[in-house]
Amino acid sequence: MIASQTVKDLARQLGADLCGVAPASRFDQAPKGFHPRDLFPQVRSVLAVAKRFPEGPFHARSPIPYSVANDMILAEVGRLVCALCVRLEGADHLCAVPVPSEPYEYWDAPNREGRGLLSLKHAGWLAGLGVISKNTLLTNREFGNRICLGAILLDVELEGDAMADYPLCAEDCRRCVDACPARAIDGLTVNQKRCRSHAQSRTAKGEPICVCNNCRAVCPNGRGTLAASV
Ligand code: B12
Ligand code: SF4
Ligand code: SF4
């Protein structure tokens, strides 16, 4: 039987900056239809991975570097999890399902509200990658919220990692809530329709771009602990 550490070592070799394992039982509070078992009934363990997001695009005068970096890193994480599934299936007699960030099947058109096949923020939280902050983003102690998430579902039992328990949001901090131009976040949830209407835009030529990341940018913990020394 493959060891948890072997799986994580392979993930790092393929470019993961963070990885952790959550036994499938940790997802028992997931909403109906969004448990890893609903996607893959044989699932026993979930491996969550993350790749770092560059800091520079947050300081550019145009939204385009950020938007393109977002697309690139999402694609890289998608490639990473697919390659990892192939390597794991070759190394052991197991079955590994890559979980994409998007697309997804659930779509509430009037409210423009979508739901991932699996919430990658919850997968990352349950696998010890970080905590979910008031801006609703998964925030890692070292890399802050500058991380892009992915996951794979495995039909083998792996030793789970400890969940992170560091407190990140000061009780009176509301910087992300106040910085949202669309008033889309309240410290607990996101109004998707408001966020999408504001953040998803197009260049004059018509290409789709993301033009807002304020809730991510203004967070004092957004760059992680390294930020203090840069
Ligand atoms: C749909 C989506 C959006 C929507 C909704 C965002 C949201 N907070 O849900 C919109 C378009 C608004 C959006 C915006 C952004 N997004 Co987005 N988005 C997604 C996507 C594709 C699905 C998330 C989802 O299913 N939301 C649906 C709602 C209902 O889920 P929820 O509120 O988290 O869950 C509630 C319940 O359903 C329940 N729940 C759900 N699952 C589970 C599981 C367990 C075990 C438990 C206990 C509970 C539980 O708990 C919650 C509280 O009620 C994910 C990728 C993925 N597959 O996860 C990326 C993702 C969340 N987005 C990401 C990013 C970066 C962004 C933006 C910063 C992009 C930008 N503009 O620059 C903004 C940030 C806005 C914000 N503050 O959230 C990253 C987050 C990285 C991180 N560090 O956390 C993700 C993970 C993509 C990735 N692969 O990295 N996004
Ligand atoms: S991305 Fe922009 S519009 Fe969306 S929740 Fe964050 S600050 Fe608000
Ligand atoms: S800005 Fe403040 S409240 Fe918002 S996520 Fe960061 S620390 Fe938490």
GROMACS .gro file of C-alpha atoms and ligand atoms in nm:
model
  337
    1MET     CA    1   0.000   0.000   0.000
    2ILE     CA    2   0.136   0.343  -0.097
    3ALA     CA    3   0.241   0.573   0.188
    4SER     CA    4   0.104   0.923   0.241
    5GLN     CA    5   0.457   1.065   0.225
    6THR     CA    6   0.525   0.897  -0.112
    7VAL     CA    7   0.214   1.059  -0.260
    8LYS     CA    8   0.316   1.402  -0.125
    9ASP     CA    9   0.675   1.360  -0.247
   10LEU     CA   10   0.544   1.286  -0.597
   11ALA     CA   11   0.317   1.591  -0.583
   12ARG     CA   12   0.613   1.812  -0.487
   13GLN     CA   13   0.829   1.663  -0.765
   14LEU     CA   14   0.557   1.763  -1.010
   15GLY     CA   15   0.556   2.122  -0.884
   16ALA     CA   16   0.320   2.145  -0.586
   17ASP     CA   17   0.429   2.411  -0.334
   18LEU     CA   18   0.190   2.277  -0.069
   19CYS     CA   19   0.023   1.940  -0.028
   20GLY     CA   20  -0.169   1.758   0.241
   21VAL     CA   21  -0.397   1.460   0.291
   22ALA     CA   22  -0.748   1.448   0.438
   23PRO     CA   23  -0.924   1.116   0.504
   24ALA     CA   24  -1.261   1.121   0.324
   25SER     CA   25  -1.440   1.098   0.661
   26ARG     CA   26  -1.337   1.459   0.734
   27PHE     CA   27  -1.585   1.574   0.465
   28ASP     CA   28  -1.890   1.442   0.651
   29GLN     CA   29  -2.029   1.796   0.701
   30ALA     CA   30  -2.014   1.873   0.327
   31PRO     CA   31  -2.348   1.971   0.168
   32LYS     CA   32  -2.543   1.690   0.002
   33GLY     CA   33  -2.414   1.633  -0.351
   34PHE     CA   34  -2.076   1.795  -0.280
   35HIS     CA   35  -1.905   1.524  -0.074
   36PRO     CA   36  -1.604   1.363  -0.247
   37ARG     CA   37  -1.808   1.038  -0.239
   38ASP     CA   38  -2.071   1.200  -0.465
   39LEU     CA   39  -1.801   1.236  -0.731
   40PHE     CA   40  -1.615   0.909  -0.668
   41PRO     CA   41  -1.792   0.651  -0.446
   42GLN     CA   42  -1.469   0.454  -0.377
   43VAL     CA   43  -1.288   0.757  -0.233
   44ARG     CA   44  -1.095   0.696   0.089
   45SER     CA   45  -0.854   0.992   0.088
   46VAL     CA   46  -0.830   1.338  -0.063
   47LEU     CA   47  -0.495   1.494  -0.154
   48ALA     CA   48  -0.507   1.875  -0.168
   49VAL     CA   49  -0.231   2.066  -0.348
   50ALA     CA   50  -0.149   2.431  -0.404
   51LYS     CA   51   0.083   2.630  -0.626
   52ARG     CA   52   0.203   2.978  -0.533
   53PHE     CA   53   0.066   3.284  -0.707
   54PRO     CA   54   0.316   3.564  -0.789
   55GLU     CA   55   0.294   3.887  -0.588
   56GLY     CA   56   0.385   4.127  -0.871
   57PRO     CA   57   0.050   4.123  -1.054
   58PHE     CA   58  -0.120   4.268  -0.742
   59HIS     CA   59   0.093   4.582  -0.788
   60ALA     CA   60   0.048   4.633  -1.165
   61ARG     CA   61  -0.147   4.933  -1.299
   62SER     CA   62  -0.339   4.709  -1.541
   63PRO     CA   63  -0.555   4.411  -1.435
   64ILE     CA   64  -0.421   4.204  -1.726
   65PRO     CA   65  -0.105   4.058  -1.561
   66TYR     CA   66  -0.318   3.936  -1.268
   67SER     CA   67  -0.587   3.797  -1.493
   68VAL     CA   68  -0.338   3.610  -1.712
   69ALA     CA   69  -0.142   3.479  -1.410
   70ASN     CA   70  -0.470   3.345  -1.271
   71ASP     CA   71  -0.548   3.158  -1.593
   72MET     CA   72  -0.190   3.025  -1.625
   73ILE     CA   73  -0.164   2.895  -1.271
   74LEU     CA   74  -0.508   2.737  -1.284
   75ALA     CA   75  -0.398   2.552  -1.598
   76GLU     CA   76  -0.069   2.450  -1.431
   77VAL     CA   77  -0.252   2.310  -1.129
   78GLY     CA   78  -0.487   2.124  -1.364
   79ARG     CA   79  -0.188   1.969  -1.543
   80LEU     CA   80  -0.017   1.891  -1.214
   81VAL     CA   81  -0.313   1.695  -1.075
   82CYS     CA   82  -0.364   1.501  -1.399
   83ALA     CA   83   0.007   1.410  -1.419
   84LEU     CA   84   0.002   1.307  -1.054
   85CYS     CA   85  -0.294   1.074  -1.112
   86VAL     CA   86  -0.107   0.903  -1.397
   87ARG     CA   87   0.212   0.867  -1.187
   88LEU     CA   88   0.022   0.728  -0.887
   89GLU     CA   89  -0.177   0.483  -1.094
   90GLY     CA   90   0.153   0.364  -1.245
   91ALA     CA   91   0.323   0.332  -0.905
   92ASP     CA   92   0.049   0.138  -0.731
   93HIS     CA   93  -0.277  -0.042  -0.808
   94LEU     CA   94  -0.498   0.248  -0.720
   95CYS     CA   95  -0.749   0.476  -0.886
   96ALA     CA   96  -0.701   0.853  -0.873
   97VAL     CA   97  -0.956   1.113  -0.986
   98PRO     CA   98  -0.835   1.469  -1.062
   99VAL     CA   99  -1.076   1.736  -0.932
  100PRO     CA  100  -1.089   2.039  -1.163
  101SER     CA  101  -1.143   2.390  -1.034
  102GLU     CA  102  -1.388   2.449  -1.318
  103PRO     CA  103  -1.607   2.373  -1.500
  104TYR     CA  104  -1.878   2.248  -1.269
  105GLU     CA  105  -2.230   2.116  -1.310
  106TYR     CA  106  -2.438   2.310  -1.054
  107TRP     CA  107  -2.555   2.647  -1.188
  108ASP     CA  108  -2.831   2.865  -1.043
  109ALA     CA  109  -2.880   3.094  -1.344
  110PRO     CA  110  -3.098   3.370  -1.187
  111ASN     CA  111  -2.850   3.416  -0.901
  112ARG     CA  112  -2.545   3.343  -1.121
  113GLU     CA  113  -2.430   3.104  -0.849
  114GLY     CA  114  -2.207   2.809  -0.926
  115ARG     CA  115  -2.060   2.535  -0.713
  116GLY     CA  116  -1.743   2.341  -0.782
  117LEU     CA  117  -1.771   1.962  -0.809
  118LEU     CA  118  -1.584   1.983  -0.478
  119SER     CA  119  -1.502   2.296  -0.280
  120LEU     CA  120  -1.124   2.314  -0.310
  121LYS     CA  121  -1.105   2.562  -0.021
  122HIS     CA  122  -1.266   2.305   0.206
  123ALA     CA  123  -1.041   2.030   0.069
  124GLY     CA  124  -0.735   2.247   0.141
  125TRP     CA  125  -0.860   2.332   0.489
  126LEU     CA  126  -0.935   1.969   0.577
  127ALA     CA  127  -0.593   1.859   0.445
  128GLY     CA  128  -0.406   2.112   0.660
  129LEU     CA  129  -0.309   2.367   0.392
  130GLY     CA  130  -0.455   2.668   0.570
  131VAL     CA  131  -0.763   2.828   0.722
  132ILE     CA  132  -1.064   2.994   0.558
  133SER     CA  133  -1.054   3.366   0.635
  134LYS     CA  134  -1.332   3.628   0.642
  135ASN     CA  135  -1.269   3.705   0.274
  136THR     CA  136  -1.368   3.335   0.229
  137LEU     CA  137  -1.025   3.250   0.081
  138LEU     CA  138  -0.802   2.969   0.202
  139THR     CA  139  -0.505   3.135   0.365
  140ASN     CA  140  -0.179   2.959   0.436
  141ARG     CA  141   0.053   3.078   0.712
  142GLU     CA  142   0.356   3.104   0.482
  143PHE     CA  143   0.207   3.195   0.144
  144GLY     CA  144  -0.108   3.378   0.253
  145ASN     CA  145  -0.396   3.367   0.005
  146ARG     CA  146  -0.154   3.377  -0.291
  147ILE     CA  147  -0.220   3.012  -0.368
  148CYS     CA  148  -0.412   2.829  -0.638
  149LEU     CA  149  -0.575   2.504  -0.529
  150GLY     CA  150  -0.627   2.158  -0.672
  151ALA     CA  151  -0.714   1.811  -0.542
  152ILE     CA  152  -0.728   1.444  -0.629
  153LEU     CA  153  -0.950   1.172  -0.489
  154LEU     CA  154  -0.788   0.835  -0.410
  155ASP     CA  155  -0.938   0.494  -0.342
  156VAL     CA  156  -0.669   0.411  -0.084
  157GLU     CA  157  -0.646   0.498   0.282
  158LEU     CA  158  -0.364   0.744   0.355
  159GLU     CA  159  -0.250   0.893   0.682
  160GLY     CA  160  -0.412   1.236   0.721
  161ASP     CA  161  -0.225   1.557   0.797
  162ALA     CA  162  -0.309   1.773   1.097
  163MET     CA  163  -0.551   2.055   1.017
  164ALA     CA  164  -0.420   2.410   1.055
  165ASP     CA  165  -0.552   2.592   1.358
  166TYR     CA  166  -0.372   2.926   1.349
  167PRO     CA  167  -0.602   3.228   1.390
  168LEU     CA  168  -0.568   3.472   1.100
  169CYS     CA  169  -0.843   3.734   1.112
  170ALA     CA  170  -0.837   3.983   1.396
  171GLU     CA  171  -1.185   4.003   1.547
  172ASP     CA  172  -1.230   4.366   1.446
  173CYS     CA  173  -1.069   4.344   1.100
  174ARG     CA  174  -1.309   4.417   0.813
  175ARG     CA  175  -1.061   4.538   0.552
  176CYS     CA  176  -1.169   4.283   0.290
  177VAL     CA  177  -1.539   4.347   0.351
  178ASP     CA  178  -1.496   4.725   0.326
  179ALA     CA  179  -1.269   4.702   0.019
  180CYS     CA  180  -1.518   4.510  -0.194
  181PRO     CA  181  -1.654   4.757  -0.452
  182ALA     CA  182  -1.953   4.528  -0.517
  183ARG     CA  183  -2.046   4.480  -0.148
  184ALA     CA  184  -2.031   4.109  -0.228
  185ILE     CA  185  -1.879   3.977   0.096
  186ASP     CA  186  -1.998   3.996   0.455
  187GLY     CA  187  -1.717   3.814   0.635
  188LEU     CA  188  -1.883   3.475   0.595
  189THR     CA  189  -2.024   3.431   0.245
  190VAL     CA  190  -1.994   3.570  -0.107
  191ASN     CA  191  -2.280   3.703  -0.316
  192GLN     CA  192  -2.165   3.551  -0.643
  193LYS     CA  193  -2.390   3.760  -0.864
  194ARG     CA  194  -2.245   4.082  -0.724
  195CYS     CA  195  -1.886   3.962  -0.741
  196ARG     CA  196  -1.921   3.827  -1.096
  197SER     CA  197  -2.093   4.146  -1.219
  198HIS     CA  198  -1.807   4.356  -1.092
  199ALA     CA  199  -1.498   4.136  -1.130
  200GLN     CA  200  -1.561   3.960  -1.460
  201SER     CA  201  -1.508   4.201  -1.746
  202ARG     CA  202  -1.366   4.231  -2.097
  203THR     CA  203  -1.087   4.424  -2.265
  204ALA     CA  204  -1.188   4.685  -2.524
  205LYS     CA  205  -1.110   4.417  -2.784
  206GLY     CA  206  -1.346   4.173  -2.617
  207GLU     CA  207  -1.123   3.922  -2.433
  208PRO     CA  208  -1.254   3.808  -2.091
  209ILE     CA  209  -1.046   3.935  -1.796
  210CYS     CA  210  -1.070   3.949  -1.421
  211VAL     CA  211  -1.060   4.312  -1.303
  212CYS     CA  212  -1.098   4.285  -0.925
  213ASN     CA  213  -0.910   4.110  -0.648
  214ASN     CA  214  -0.947   4.369  -0.371
  215CYS     CA  215  -1.062   4.120  -0.106
  216ARG     CA  216  -0.746   3.919  -0.172
  217ALA     CA  217  -0.508   4.215  -0.212
  218VAL     CA  218  -0.594   4.421   0.098
  219CYS     CA  219  -0.566   4.140   0.350
  220PRO     CA  220  -0.276   4.203   0.593
  221ASN     CA  221  -0.218   3.826   0.596
  222GLY     CA  222  -0.262   3.797   0.220
  223ARG     CA  223   0.110   3.757   0.144
  224GLY     CA  224   0.173   3.524   0.438
  225THR     CA  225   0.444   3.560   0.699
  226LEU     CA  226   0.712   3.617   0.436
  227ALA     CA  227   0.552   3.951   0.352
  228ALA     CA  228   0.682   4.105   0.673
  229SER     CA  229   1.044   4.053   0.567
  230VAL     CA  230   1.011   4.160   0.200
  231B12     C1  231  -1.756   2.948  -0.793
  231B12     C2  232  -1.622   3.010  -0.761
  231B12     C3  233  -1.617   3.147  -0.743
  231B12     C4  234  -1.743   3.231  -0.726
  231B12     C5  235  -1.790   3.211  -0.578
  231B12     C6  236  -1.677   3.226  -0.477
  231B12     C7  237  -1.700   3.148  -0.346
  231B12     N1  238  -1.648   3.203  -0.238
  231B12     O1  239  -1.761   3.045  -0.343
  231B12     C8  240  -1.691   3.373  -0.760
  231B12     C9  241  -1.708   3.400  -0.909
  231B12    C10  242  -1.758   3.486  -0.681
  231B12    C11  243  -1.543   3.357  -0.729
  231B12    C12  244  -1.459   3.464  -0.703
  231B12    C13  245  -1.325   3.449  -0.671
  231B12     N2  246  -1.254   3.335  -0.672
  231B12    CO1  247  -1.331   3.159  -0.704
  231B12     N3  248  -1.389   2.983  -0.726
  231B12    C14  249  -1.506   2.931  -0.746
  231B12    C15  250  -1.496   2.779  -0.754
  231B12    C16  251  -1.494   2.739  -0.902
  231B12    C17  252  -1.605   2.701  -0.680
  231B12    C18  253  -1.631   2.751  -0.535
  231B12    C19  254  -1.766   2.707  -0.489
  231B12     O2  255  -1.805   2.593  -0.509
  231B12     N4  256  -1.843   2.799  -0.432
  231B12    C20  257  -1.982   2.768  -0.401
  231B12    C21  258  -2.022   2.811  -0.262
  231B12    C22  259  -2.163   2.771  -0.233
  231B12     O3  260  -1.933   2.744  -0.174
  231B12     P1  261  -1.888   2.797  -0.032
  231B12     O4  262  -1.952   2.925  -0.001
  231B12     O5  263  -1.739   2.790  -0.028
  231B12     O6  264  -1.944   2.678   0.059
  231B12    C23  265  -2.047   2.693   0.156
  231B12    C24  266  -2.128   2.568   0.165
  231B12     O7  267  -2.156   2.514   0.041
  231B12    C25  268  -2.045   2.480   0.254
  231B12     N5  269  -1.952   2.383   0.197
  231B12    C26  270  -1.921   2.361   0.068
  231B12     N6  271  -1.838   2.257   0.057
  231B12    C27  272  -1.813   2.214   0.183
  231B12    C28  273  -1.733   2.110   0.229
  231B12    C29  274  -1.722   2.087   0.367
  231B12    C30  275  -1.638   1.974   0.417
  231B12    C31  276  -1.791   2.172   0.457
  231B12    C32  277  -1.777   2.152   0.604
  231B12    C33  278  -1.874   2.275   0.409
  231B12    C34  279  -1.884   2.294   0.272
  231B12     O8  280  -1.974   2.568   0.333
  231B12    C35  281  -1.982   2.702   0.287
  231B12    C36  282  -2.051   2.788   0.388
  231B12     O9  283  -2.190   2.768   0.381
  231B12    C37  284  -1.358   2.753  -0.683
  231B12    C38  285  -1.285   2.627  -0.730
  231B12    C39  286  -1.341   2.506  -0.660
  231B12     N7  287  -1.378   2.403  -0.733
  231B12    O10  288  -1.351   2.504  -0.538
  231B12    C40  289  -1.282   2.884  -0.711
  231B12    C41  290  -1.190   2.941  -0.602
  231B12    C42  291  -1.262   2.935  -0.469
  231B12     N8  292  -1.175   3.081  -0.641
  231B12    C43  293  -1.059   3.128  -0.616
  231B12    C44  294  -1.024   3.264  -0.634
  231B12    C45  295  -0.875   3.297  -0.627
  231B12    C46  296  -1.122   3.362  -0.656
  231B12    C47  297  -1.101   3.515  -0.665
  231B12    C48  298  -0.993   3.573  -0.576
  231B12    C49  299  -1.073   3.548  -0.814
  231B12    C50  300  -1.046   3.697  -0.837
  231B12     N9  301  -1.146   3.777  -0.859
  231B12    O11  302  -0.932   3.736  -0.833
  231B12    C51  303  -1.242   3.566  -0.626
  231B12    C52  304  -1.254   3.583  -0.474
  231B12    C53  305  -1.390   3.620  -0.426
  231B12    C54  306  -1.413   3.569  -0.285
  231B12    N10  307  -1.387   3.652  -0.186
  231B12    O12  308  -1.450   3.451  -0.269
  231B12    C55  309  -0.965   3.023  -0.559
  231B12    C56  310  -0.944   3.047  -0.409
  231B12    C57  311  -0.799   3.027  -0.365
  231B12    C58  312  -0.786   3.049  -0.216
  231B12    N11  313  -0.671   3.091  -0.173
  231B12    O13  314  -0.880   3.028  -0.142
  231B12    C59  315  -1.041   2.890  -0.594
  231B12    C60  316  -1.026   2.777  -0.493
  231B12    C61  317  -0.987   2.846  -0.733
  231B12    C62  318  -0.853   2.771  -0.723
  231B12    N12  319  -0.842   2.657  -0.792
  231B12    O14  320  -0.761   2.810  -0.655
  231B12    N13  321  -1.506   3.226  -0.731
  232SF4     S1  322  -1.313   3.984  -0.619
  232SF4    FE1  323  -1.370   4.202  -0.598
  232SF4     S2  324  -1.593   4.204  -0.631
  232SF4    FE2  325  -1.536   3.990  -0.587
  232SF4     S3  326  -1.564   3.967  -0.364
  232SF4    FE3  327  -1.347   4.022  -0.399
  232SF4     S4  328  -1.343   4.247  -0.379
  232SF4    FE4  329  -1.558   4.187  -0.409
  233SF4     S1  330  -0.868   4.153   0.552
  233SF4    FE1  331  -0.886   4.113   0.773
  233SF4     S2  332  -1.089   4.017   0.798
  233SF4    FE2  333  -1.037   4.007   0.579
  233SF4     S3  334  -0.945   3.804   0.554
  233SF4    FE3  335  -0.777   3.951   0.590
  233SF4     S4  336  -0.740   3.948   0.812
  233SF4    FE4  337  -0.940   3.850   0.773
   0.00000   0.00000   0.00000
